[in-house]
Coordinates of C-alpha atoms and ligand atoms in Angstrom, one line a residue:
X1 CA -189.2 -166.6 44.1
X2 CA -187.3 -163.2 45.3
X3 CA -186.1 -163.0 48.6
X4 CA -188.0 -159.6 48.5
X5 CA -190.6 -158.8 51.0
X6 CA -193.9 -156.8 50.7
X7 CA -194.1 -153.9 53.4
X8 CA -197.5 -152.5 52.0
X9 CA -197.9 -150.0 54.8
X10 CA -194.8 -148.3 53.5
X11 CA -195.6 -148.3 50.4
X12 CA -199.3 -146.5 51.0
X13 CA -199.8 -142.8 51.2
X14 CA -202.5 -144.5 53.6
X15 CA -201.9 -146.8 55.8
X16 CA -205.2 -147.4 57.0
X17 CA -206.7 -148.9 53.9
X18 CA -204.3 -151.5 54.6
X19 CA -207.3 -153.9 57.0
X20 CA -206.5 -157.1 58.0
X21 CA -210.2 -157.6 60.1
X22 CA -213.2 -158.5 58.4
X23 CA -216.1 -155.3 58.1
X24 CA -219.3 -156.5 59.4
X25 CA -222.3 -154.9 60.6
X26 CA -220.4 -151.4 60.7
X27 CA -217.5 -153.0 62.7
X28 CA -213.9 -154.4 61.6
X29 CA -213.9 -157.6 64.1
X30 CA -211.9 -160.4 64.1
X31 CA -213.0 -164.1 63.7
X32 CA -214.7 -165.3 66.7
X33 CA -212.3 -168.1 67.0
X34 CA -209.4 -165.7 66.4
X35 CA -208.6 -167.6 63.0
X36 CA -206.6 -166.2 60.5
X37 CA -205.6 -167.2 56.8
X38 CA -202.5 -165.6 54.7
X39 CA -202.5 -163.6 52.0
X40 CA -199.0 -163.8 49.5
X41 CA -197.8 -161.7 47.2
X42 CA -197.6 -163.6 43.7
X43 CA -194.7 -162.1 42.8
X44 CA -192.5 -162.6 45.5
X45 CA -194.1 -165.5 47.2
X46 CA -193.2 -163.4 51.0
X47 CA -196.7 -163.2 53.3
X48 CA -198.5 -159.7 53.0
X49 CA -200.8 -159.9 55.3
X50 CA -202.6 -162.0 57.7
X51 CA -206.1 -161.7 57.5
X52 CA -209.6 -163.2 59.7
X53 CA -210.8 -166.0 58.5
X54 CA -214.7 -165.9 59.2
X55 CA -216.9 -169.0 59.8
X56 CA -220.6 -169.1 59.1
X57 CA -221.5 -167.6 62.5
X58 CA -220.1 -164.0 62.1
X59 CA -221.4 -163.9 58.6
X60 CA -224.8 -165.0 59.4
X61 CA -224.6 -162.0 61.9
X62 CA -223.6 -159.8 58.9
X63 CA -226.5 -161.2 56.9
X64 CA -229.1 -160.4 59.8
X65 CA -227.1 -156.5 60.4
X66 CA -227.6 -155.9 56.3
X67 CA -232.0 -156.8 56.3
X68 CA -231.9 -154.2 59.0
X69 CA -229.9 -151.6 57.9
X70 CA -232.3 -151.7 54.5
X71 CA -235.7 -150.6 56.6
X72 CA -233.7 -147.1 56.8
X73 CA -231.7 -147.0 53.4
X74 CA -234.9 -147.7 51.4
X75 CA -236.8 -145.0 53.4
X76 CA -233.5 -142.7 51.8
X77 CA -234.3 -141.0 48.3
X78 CA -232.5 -142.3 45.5
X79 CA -230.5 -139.0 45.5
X80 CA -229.3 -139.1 48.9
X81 CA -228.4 -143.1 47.8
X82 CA -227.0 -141.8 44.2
X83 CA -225.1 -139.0 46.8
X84 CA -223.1 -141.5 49.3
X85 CA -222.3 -144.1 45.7
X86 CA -220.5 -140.6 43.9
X87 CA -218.9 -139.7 47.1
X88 CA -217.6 -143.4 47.6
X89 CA -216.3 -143.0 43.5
X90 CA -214.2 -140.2 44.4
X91 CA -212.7 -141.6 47.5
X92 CA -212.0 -144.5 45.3
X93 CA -210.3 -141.9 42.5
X94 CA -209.0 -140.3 44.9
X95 CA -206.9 -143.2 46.3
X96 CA -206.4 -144.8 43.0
X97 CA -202.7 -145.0 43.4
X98 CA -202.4 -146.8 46.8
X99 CA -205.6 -149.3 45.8
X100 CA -203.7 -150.4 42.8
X101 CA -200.8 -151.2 44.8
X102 CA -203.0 -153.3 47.1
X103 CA -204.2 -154.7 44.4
X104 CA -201.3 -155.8 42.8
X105 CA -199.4 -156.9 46.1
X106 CA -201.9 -159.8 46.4
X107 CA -203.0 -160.5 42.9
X108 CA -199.9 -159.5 40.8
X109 CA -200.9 -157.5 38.3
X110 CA -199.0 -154.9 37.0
X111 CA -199.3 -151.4 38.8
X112 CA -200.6 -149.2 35.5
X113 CA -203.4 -152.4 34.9
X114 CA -204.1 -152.2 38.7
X115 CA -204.8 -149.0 38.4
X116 CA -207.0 -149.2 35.2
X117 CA -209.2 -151.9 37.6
X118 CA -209.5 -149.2 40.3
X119 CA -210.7 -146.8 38.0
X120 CA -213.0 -149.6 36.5
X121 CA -214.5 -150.7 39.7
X122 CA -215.0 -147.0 40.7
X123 CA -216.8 -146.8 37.0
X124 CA -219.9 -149.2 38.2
X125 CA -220.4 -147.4 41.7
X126 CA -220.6 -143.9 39.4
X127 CA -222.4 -145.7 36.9
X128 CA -225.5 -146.9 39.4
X129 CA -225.2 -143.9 41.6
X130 CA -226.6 -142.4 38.6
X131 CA -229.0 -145.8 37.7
X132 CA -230.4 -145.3 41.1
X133 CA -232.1 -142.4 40.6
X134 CA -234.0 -143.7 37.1
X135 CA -235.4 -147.0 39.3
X136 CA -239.3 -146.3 37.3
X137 CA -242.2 -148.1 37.7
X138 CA -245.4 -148.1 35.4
X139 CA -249.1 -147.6 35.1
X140 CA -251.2 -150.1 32.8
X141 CA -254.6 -149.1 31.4
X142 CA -256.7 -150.9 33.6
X143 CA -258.8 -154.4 32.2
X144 CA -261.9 -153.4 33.9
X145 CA -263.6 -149.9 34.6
X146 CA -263.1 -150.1 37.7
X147 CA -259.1 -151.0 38.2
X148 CA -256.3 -148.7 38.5
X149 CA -252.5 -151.2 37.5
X150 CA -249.3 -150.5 38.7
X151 CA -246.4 -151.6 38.9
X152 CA -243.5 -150.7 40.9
X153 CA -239.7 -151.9 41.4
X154 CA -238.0 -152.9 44.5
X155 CA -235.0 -154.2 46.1
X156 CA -235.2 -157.7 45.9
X157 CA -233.3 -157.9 49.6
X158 CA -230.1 -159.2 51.0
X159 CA -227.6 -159.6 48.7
X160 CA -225.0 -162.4 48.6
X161 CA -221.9 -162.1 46.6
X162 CA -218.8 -164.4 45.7
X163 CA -216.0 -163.4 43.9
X164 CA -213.0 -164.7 42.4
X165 CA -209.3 -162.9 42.6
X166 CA -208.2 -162.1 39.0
X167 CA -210.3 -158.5 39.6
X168 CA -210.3 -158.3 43.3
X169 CA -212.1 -155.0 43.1
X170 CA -214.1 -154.7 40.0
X171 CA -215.9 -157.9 40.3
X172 CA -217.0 -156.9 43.6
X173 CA -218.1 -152.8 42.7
X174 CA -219.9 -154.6 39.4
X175 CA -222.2 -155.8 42.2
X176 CA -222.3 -154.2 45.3
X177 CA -222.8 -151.1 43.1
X178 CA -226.5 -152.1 41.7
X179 CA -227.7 -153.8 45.0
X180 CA -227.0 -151.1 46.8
X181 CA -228.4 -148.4 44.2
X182 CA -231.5 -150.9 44.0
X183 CA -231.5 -150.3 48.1
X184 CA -230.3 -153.7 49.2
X185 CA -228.6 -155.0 51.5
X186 CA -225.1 -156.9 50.4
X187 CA -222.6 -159.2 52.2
X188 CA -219.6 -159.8 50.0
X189 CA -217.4 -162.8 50.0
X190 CA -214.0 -162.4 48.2
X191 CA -211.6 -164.9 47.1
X192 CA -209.2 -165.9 49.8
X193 CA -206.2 -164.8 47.5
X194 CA -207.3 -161.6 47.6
X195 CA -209.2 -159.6 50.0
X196 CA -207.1 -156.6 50.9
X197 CA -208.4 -154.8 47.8
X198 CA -212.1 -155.6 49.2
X199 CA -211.2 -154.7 52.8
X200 CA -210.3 -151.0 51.3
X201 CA -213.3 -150.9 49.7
X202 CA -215.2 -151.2 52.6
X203 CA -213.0 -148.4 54.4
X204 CA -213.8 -146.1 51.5
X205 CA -217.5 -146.7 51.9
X206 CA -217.4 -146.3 55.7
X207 CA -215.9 -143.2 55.1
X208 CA -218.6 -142.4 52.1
X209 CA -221.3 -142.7 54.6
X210 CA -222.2 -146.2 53.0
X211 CA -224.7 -146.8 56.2
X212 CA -223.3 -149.2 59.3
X213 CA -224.5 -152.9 58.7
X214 CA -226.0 -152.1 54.9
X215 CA -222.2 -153.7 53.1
X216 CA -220.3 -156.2 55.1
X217 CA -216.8 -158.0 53.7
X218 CA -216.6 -161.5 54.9
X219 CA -213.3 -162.5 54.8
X220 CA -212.6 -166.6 55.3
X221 CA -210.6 -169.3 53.7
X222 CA -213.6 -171.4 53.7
X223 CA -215.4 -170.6 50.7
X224 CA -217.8 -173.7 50.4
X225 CA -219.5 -173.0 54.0
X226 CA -219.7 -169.3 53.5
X227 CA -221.5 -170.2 50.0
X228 CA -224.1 -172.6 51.9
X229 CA -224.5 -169.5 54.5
X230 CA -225.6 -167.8 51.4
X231 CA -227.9 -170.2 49.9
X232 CA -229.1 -171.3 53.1
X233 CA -230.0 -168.5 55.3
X234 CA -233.2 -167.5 54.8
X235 CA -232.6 -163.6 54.7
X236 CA -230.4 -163.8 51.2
X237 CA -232.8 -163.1 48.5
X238 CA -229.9 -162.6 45.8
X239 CA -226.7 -164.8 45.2
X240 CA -224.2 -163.3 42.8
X241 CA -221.6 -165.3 41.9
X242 CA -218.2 -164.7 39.4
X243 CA -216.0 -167.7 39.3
X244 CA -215.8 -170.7 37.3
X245 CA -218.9 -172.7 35.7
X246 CA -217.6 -175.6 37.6
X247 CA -217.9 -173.5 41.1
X248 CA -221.5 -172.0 39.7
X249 CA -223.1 -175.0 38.4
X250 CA -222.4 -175.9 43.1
X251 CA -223.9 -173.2 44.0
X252 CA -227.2 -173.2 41.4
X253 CA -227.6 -176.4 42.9
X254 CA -227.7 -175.1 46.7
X255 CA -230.0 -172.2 45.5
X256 CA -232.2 -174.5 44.6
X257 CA -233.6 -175.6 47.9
X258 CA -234.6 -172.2 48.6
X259 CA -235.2 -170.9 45.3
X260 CA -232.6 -168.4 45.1
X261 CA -232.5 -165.8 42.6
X262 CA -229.0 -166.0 41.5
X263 CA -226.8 -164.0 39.1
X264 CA -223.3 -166.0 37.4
X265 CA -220.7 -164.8 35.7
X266 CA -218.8 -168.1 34.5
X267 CA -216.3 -169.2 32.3
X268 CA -215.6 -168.5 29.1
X269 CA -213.2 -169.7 26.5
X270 CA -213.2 -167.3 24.0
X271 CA -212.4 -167.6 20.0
X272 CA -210.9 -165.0 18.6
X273 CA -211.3 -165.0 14.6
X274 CA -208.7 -163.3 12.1
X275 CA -210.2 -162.9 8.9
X276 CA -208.2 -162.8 5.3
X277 CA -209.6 -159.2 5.3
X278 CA -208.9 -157.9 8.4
X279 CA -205.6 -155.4 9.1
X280 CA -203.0 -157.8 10.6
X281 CA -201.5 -155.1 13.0
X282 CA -204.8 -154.1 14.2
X283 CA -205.4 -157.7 14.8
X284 CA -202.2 -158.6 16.2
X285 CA -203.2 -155.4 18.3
X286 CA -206.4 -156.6 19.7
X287 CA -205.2 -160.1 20.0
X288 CA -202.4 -159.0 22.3
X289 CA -205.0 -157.2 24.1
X290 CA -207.6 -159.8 24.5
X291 CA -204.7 -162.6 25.4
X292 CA -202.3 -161.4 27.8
X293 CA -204.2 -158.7 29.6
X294 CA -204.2 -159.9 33.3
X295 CA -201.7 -162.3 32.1
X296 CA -204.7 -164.2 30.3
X297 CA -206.6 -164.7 33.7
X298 CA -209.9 -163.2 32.9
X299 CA -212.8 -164.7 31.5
X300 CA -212.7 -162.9 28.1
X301 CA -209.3 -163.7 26.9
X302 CA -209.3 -164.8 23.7
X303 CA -209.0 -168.9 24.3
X304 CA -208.1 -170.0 21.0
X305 CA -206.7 -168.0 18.2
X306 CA -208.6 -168.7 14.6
X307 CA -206.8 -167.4 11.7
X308 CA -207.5 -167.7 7.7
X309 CA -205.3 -169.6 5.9
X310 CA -204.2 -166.9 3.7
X311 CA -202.6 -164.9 6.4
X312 CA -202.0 -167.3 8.6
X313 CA -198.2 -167.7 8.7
X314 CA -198.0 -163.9 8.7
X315 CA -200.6 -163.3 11.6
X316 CA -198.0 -165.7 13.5
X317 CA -194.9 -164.0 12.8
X318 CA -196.0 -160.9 13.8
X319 CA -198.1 -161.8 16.7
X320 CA -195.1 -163.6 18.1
X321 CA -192.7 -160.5 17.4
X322 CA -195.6 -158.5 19.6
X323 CA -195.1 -161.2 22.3
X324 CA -191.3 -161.0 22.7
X325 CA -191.5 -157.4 23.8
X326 CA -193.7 -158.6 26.7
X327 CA -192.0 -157.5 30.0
X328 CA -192.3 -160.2 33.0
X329 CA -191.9 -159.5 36.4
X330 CA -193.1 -158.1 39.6
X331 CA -196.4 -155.8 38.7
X332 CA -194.9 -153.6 41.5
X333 CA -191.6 -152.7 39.1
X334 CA -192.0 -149.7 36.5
X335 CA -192.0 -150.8 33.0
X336 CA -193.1 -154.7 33.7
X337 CA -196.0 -155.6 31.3
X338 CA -196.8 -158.8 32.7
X339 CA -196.9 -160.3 36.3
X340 CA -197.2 -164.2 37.8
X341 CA -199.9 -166.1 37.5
X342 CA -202.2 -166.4 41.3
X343 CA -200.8 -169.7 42.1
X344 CA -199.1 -173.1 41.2
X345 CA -202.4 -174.7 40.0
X346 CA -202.3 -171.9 37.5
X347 CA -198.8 -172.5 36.7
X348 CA -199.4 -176.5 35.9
X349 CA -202.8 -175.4 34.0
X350 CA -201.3 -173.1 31.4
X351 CA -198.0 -175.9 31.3
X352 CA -200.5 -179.2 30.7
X353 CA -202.0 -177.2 27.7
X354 CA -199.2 -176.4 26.9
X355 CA -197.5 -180.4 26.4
X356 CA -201.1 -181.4 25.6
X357 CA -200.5 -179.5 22.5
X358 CA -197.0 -180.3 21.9
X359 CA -198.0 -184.0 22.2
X360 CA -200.7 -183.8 19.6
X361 CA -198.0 -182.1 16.9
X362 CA -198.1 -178.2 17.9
X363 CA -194.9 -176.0 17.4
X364 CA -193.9 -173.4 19.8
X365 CA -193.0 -169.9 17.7
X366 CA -192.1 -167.9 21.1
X367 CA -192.3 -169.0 24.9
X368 CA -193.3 -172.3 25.7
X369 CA -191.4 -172.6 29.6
X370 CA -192.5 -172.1 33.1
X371 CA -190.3 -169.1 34.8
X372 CA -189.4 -168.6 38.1
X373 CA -191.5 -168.7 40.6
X374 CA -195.5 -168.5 39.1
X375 CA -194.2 -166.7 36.3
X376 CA -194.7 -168.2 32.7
X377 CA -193.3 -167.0 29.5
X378 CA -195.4 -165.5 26.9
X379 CA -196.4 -168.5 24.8
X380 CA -197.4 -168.6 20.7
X381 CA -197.9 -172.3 19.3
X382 CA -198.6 -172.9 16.0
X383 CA -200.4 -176.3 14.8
X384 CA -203.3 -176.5 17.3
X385 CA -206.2 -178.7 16.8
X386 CA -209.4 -178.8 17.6
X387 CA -208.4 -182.2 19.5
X388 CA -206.3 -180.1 21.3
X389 CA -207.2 -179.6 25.3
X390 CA -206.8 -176.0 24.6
X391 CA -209.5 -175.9 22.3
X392 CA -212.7 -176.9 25.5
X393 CA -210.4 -176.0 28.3
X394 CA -210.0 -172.6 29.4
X395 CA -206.4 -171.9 29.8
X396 CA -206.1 -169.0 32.3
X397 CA -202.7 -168.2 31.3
X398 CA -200.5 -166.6 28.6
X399 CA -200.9 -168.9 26.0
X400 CA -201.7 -167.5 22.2
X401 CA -203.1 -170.9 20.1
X402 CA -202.8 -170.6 16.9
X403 CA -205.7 -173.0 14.9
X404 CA -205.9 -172.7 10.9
X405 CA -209.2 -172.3 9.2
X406 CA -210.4 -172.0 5.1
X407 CA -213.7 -170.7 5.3
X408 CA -216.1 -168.2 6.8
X409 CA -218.5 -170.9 7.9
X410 CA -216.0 -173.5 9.1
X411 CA -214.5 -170.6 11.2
X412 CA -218.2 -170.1 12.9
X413 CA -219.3 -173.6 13.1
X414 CA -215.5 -174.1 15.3
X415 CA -215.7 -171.1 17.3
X416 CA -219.1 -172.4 18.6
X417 CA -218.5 -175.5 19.3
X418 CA -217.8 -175.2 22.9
X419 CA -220.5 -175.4 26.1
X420 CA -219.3 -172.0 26.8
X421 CA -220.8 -168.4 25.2
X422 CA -219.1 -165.4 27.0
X423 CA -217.0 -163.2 24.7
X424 CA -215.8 -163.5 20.8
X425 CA -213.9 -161.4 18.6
X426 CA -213.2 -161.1 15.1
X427 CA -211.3 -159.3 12.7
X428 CA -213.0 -158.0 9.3
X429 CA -213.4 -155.4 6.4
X430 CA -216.2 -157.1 4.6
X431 CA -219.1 -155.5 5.2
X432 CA -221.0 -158.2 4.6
X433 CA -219.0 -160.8 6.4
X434 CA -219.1 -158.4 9.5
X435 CA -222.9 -158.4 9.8
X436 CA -223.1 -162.3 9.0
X437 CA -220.4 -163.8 11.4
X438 CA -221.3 -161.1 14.7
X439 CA -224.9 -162.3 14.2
X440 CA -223.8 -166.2 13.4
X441 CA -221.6 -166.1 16.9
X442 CA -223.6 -167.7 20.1
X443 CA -221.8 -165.6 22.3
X444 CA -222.9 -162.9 25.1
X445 CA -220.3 -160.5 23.8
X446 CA -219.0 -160.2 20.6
X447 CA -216.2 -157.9 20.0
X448 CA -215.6 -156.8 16.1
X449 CA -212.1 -155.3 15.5
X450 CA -211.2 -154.9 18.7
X451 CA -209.8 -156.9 21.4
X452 CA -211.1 -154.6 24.6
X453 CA -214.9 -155.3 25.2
X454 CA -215.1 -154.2 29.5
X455 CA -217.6 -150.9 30.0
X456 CA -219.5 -150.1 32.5
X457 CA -222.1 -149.0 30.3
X458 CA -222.7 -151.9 28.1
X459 CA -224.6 -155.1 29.0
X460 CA -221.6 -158.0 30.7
X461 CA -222.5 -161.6 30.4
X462 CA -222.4 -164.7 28.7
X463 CA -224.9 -167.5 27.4
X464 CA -225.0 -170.9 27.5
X465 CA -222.7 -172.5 30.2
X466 CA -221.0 -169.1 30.6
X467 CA -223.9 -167.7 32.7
X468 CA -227.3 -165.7 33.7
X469 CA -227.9 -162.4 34.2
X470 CA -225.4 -159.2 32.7
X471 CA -223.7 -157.3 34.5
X472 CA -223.1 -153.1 34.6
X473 CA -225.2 -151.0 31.7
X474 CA -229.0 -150.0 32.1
X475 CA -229.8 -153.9 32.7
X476 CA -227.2 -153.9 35.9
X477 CA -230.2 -153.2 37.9
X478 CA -232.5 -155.1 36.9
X479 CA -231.0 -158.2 39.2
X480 CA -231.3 -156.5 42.0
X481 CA -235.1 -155.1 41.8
X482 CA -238.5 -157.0 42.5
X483 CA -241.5 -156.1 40.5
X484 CA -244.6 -155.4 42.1
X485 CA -247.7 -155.3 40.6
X486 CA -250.7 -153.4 42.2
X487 CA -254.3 -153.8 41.0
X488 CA -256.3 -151.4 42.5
X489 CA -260.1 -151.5 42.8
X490 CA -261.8 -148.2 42.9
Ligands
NDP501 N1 -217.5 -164.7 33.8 C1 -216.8 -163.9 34.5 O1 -217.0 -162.7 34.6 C2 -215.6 -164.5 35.3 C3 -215.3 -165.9 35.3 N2 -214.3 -166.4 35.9 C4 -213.9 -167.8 35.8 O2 -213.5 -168.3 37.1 C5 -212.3 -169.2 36.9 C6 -211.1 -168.5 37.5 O3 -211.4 -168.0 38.7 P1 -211.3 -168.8 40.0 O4 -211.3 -167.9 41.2 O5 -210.3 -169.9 40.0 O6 -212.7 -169.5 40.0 P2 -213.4 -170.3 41.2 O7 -214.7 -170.6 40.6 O8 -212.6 -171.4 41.7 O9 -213.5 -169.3 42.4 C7 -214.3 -168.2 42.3 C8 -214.8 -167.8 43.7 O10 -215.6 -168.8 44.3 C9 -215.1 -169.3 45.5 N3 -215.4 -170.7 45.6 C10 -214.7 -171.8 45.2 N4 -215.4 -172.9 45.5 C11 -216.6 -172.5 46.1 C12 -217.7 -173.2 46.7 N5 -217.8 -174.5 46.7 N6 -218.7 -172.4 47.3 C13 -218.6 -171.1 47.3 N7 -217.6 -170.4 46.8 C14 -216.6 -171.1 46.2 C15 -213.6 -169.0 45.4 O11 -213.0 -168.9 46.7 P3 -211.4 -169.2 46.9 O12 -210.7 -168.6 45.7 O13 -211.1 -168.6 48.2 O14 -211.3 -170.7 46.9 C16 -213.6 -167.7 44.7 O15 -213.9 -166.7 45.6 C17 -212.1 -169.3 35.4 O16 -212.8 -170.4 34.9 C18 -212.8 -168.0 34.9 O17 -213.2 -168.1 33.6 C19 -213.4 -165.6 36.7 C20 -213.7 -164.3 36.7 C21 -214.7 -163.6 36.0
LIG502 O1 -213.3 -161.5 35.6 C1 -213.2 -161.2 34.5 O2 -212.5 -161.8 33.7 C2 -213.9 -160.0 34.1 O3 -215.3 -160.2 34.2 C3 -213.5 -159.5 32.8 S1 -213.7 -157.9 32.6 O4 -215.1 -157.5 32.9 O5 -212.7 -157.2 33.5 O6 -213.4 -157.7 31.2

């Protein structure tokens, strides 16, 4: 690691949406017990900030200050709701510059992607500002003469949300932004590695008018006892969770006592399919893309890299010449392309696949070694099997697989045979081939000659062990609303 410090306060146009205090119930407080926990920059390894770390007690209190402030925002009409999420957006636009470096000062990104993230997140609070106003209900032709149906929508309740670091902002806008269009109540939870990004989200809504009590940030180190407050206090009617499958298949099981309506965004390990047919540089293109973006920490990086046997050796070559002209270093230093990884465990992860493969007969064309530091070098290995650990394990990390295949079929039967079903990608010009493989792929989202699937308008989610629900578009919502049917006897 440098010897470099992080002084974010100098490095903000404003200073104050640098918190270190948690935001509940209207008020930044610190933990009763005057705990803190420390947040590290990735990049330098120096101590950024030292934030409170909350126990179950002050977030049960920010669970209770949430089911009362709904009473009044429900009473609110969806425009004056749709009004306070579009003024929060353009705070959020506004101070896109000194959020991204918040951002990545405690998650490591790279400024320019930091940035891209702010203007992401700020996407899903414009996108449901608008949702909120088109919350319809419906009127059913009655069964009897005398009956009048309806049925209307509405918020399901208090809102609990965990979410991991790789998007310390975006995963959390993705869902405070339909629970609170929906007129709910939400306590959010984020990772320990990186809350400063969520802390300044809650000092943009404040200053939005986002209603005292309605949106609390919980900070703590103690992620498993603020998950139980979650599923255990009776005034959460919603847990939203993004994380691992391992960490969601926990917490289904703790909703289950109280029936909890819960939303998961999981794991993924996505295949990534090149095609004899496809254009090679717009493959290479989208699989640089889809690999190393976040410095392959997101849950739809391409996993493991299929390509035809035809163009294999030259889908390799080229990819690996894309790789070398990866920049690494501190996200925080013009021109770098690619940052650390979050932590050591991330480090060994990406390093274990990484012999795993070697072991089993894999070559390395570029990369291969652990940096500095968290930082790993860009990685391309040829040879990988399907015995390989990289093929069911989700590597997390900036490693490109290369696995050979012959045949359509034997590429679809291969990339499906995983528990997992989040993302997909291939690359074709058959029309045919198109239309067979992205309906033959048991994926949530399949991307087709491109390696960039994240909107906020389009449906997010996976299937199988990858998760329930979907996330953003005009389904967003739809996880955050109750329907209510009304038979009326005239
Ligand atoms: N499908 C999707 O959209 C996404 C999926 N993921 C997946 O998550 C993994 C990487 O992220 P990572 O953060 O390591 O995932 P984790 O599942 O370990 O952590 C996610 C969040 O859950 C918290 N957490 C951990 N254990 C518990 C628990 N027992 N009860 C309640 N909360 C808990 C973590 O807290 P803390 O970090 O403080 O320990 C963090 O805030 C990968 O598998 C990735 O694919 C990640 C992002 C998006
Ligand atoms: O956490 C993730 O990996 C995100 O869900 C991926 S994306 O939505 O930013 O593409």
């Amino acid at each position: 690691m440098t010897t470099q410090t992080t002084d974010l306060k100098t490095l903000l146009k404003d200073p104050t949406l640098l918190q270190t205090r948690a935001y509940v119930a209207g008020a930044w407080i610190d933990a009763d017990d005057g705990a803190t926990f420390e947040v590290t920059n990735p990049a330098r390894g120096d101590v950024i900030a030292r934030v409170a770390d909350l126990s179950r007690a002050e977030v049960a209190r920010a669970i209770t200050a949430a089911a009362g402030a709904m009473t009044a925002w429900t009473a609110r009409t969806a425009k004056e709701r749709a009004q306070i999420l579009r003024k929060w957006f353009d705070l959020m636009m506004e101070n896109q510059e000194d959020l991204g470096k918040i951002l990545t000062a405690e998650q490591g990104k790279p400024l320019a992607e930091a940035k891209g993230e702010i203007a992401y997140g700020a996407s899903f609070i414009e996108w449901f500002g608008e949702e909120a106003k088109r919350i319809y209900g419906e009127t059913i032709p009655g069964h009897q003469p005398d009956k009048r149906l309806t049925v209307i929508r509405q918020p399901i309740g208090v809102v609990g949300s965990i979410t991991p670091w790789n998007f310390p902002n975006a995963m959390i806008t993705r869902k405070c932004a339909p629970a609170l269009a929906a007129g709910c109540g939400f306590v959010g939870r984020p990772a320990a590695e990186t809350p400063l990004s969520a802390l300044a989200l809650a000092v943009l809504a404040e200053r939005a008018g986002v209603p005292a009590g309605l949106f609390s940030i919980v900070t703590s180190s103690r992620a498993s006892d603020i998950g139980k407050e979650f599923c255990e206090n009776p005034l959460i009617r919603k847990l939203t969770f993004t994380g691992s499958t391992q960490v969601g298949r926990v917490l289904l099981r703790q909703a289950a006592d109280q029936v909890l309506k819960c939303s998961m965004e999981l794991g993924g390990n996505a295949p990534f399919i090149v095609f004899d047919d496809a254009d090679l540089d717009a493959a290479v293109e989208g699989a640089m893309a889809s690999k190393f973006r976040n410095n392959g920490q997101t849950c739809v990086c391409a996993n493991r890299i299929y390509v035809q046997a035809g163009v294999y050796d030259a889908f390799a070559e080229k990819l690996a010449a894309a790789v070398e002209k990866l920049r690494v270093g501190d996200g925080l230093t013009e021109g770098v392309t690619t940052g650390p990884l979050i932590n050591e465990k991330a480090v060994a992860k990406v390093e274990e696949h990484i012999q795993n493969a070697l072991a089993g007969g894999a070559t390395v064309v570029t990369g291969g070694k652990p940096m500095q530091g968290l930082f790993f070098e860009p990685t391309v290995l040829t040879g990988i099997t399907d015995a390989m650990q990289v093929s069911t394990e989700e590597t997390f990390g900036p490693l490109a697989p290369l696995f050979r295949f012959d045949t359509e079929a034997e590429a679809i039967t291969r990339a499906n045979d995983t528990i997992f079903g989040l993302a997909a990608y291939f690359y074709a010009r058959d029309i045919g081939r198109v239309t067979r493989v992205q309906e033959a792929l048991e994926y949530g989202i399949v991307g087709v000659n491109t390696g960039i699937i994240s909107t906020e308008v389009a449906p997010f989610g996976g299937v199988k062990q990858s998760g329930l629900g979907r996330e953003g578009s005009r389904h967003g919502i739809e996880d955050y609303l109750e329907m209510k049917y009304i038979c009326l006897s005239i």
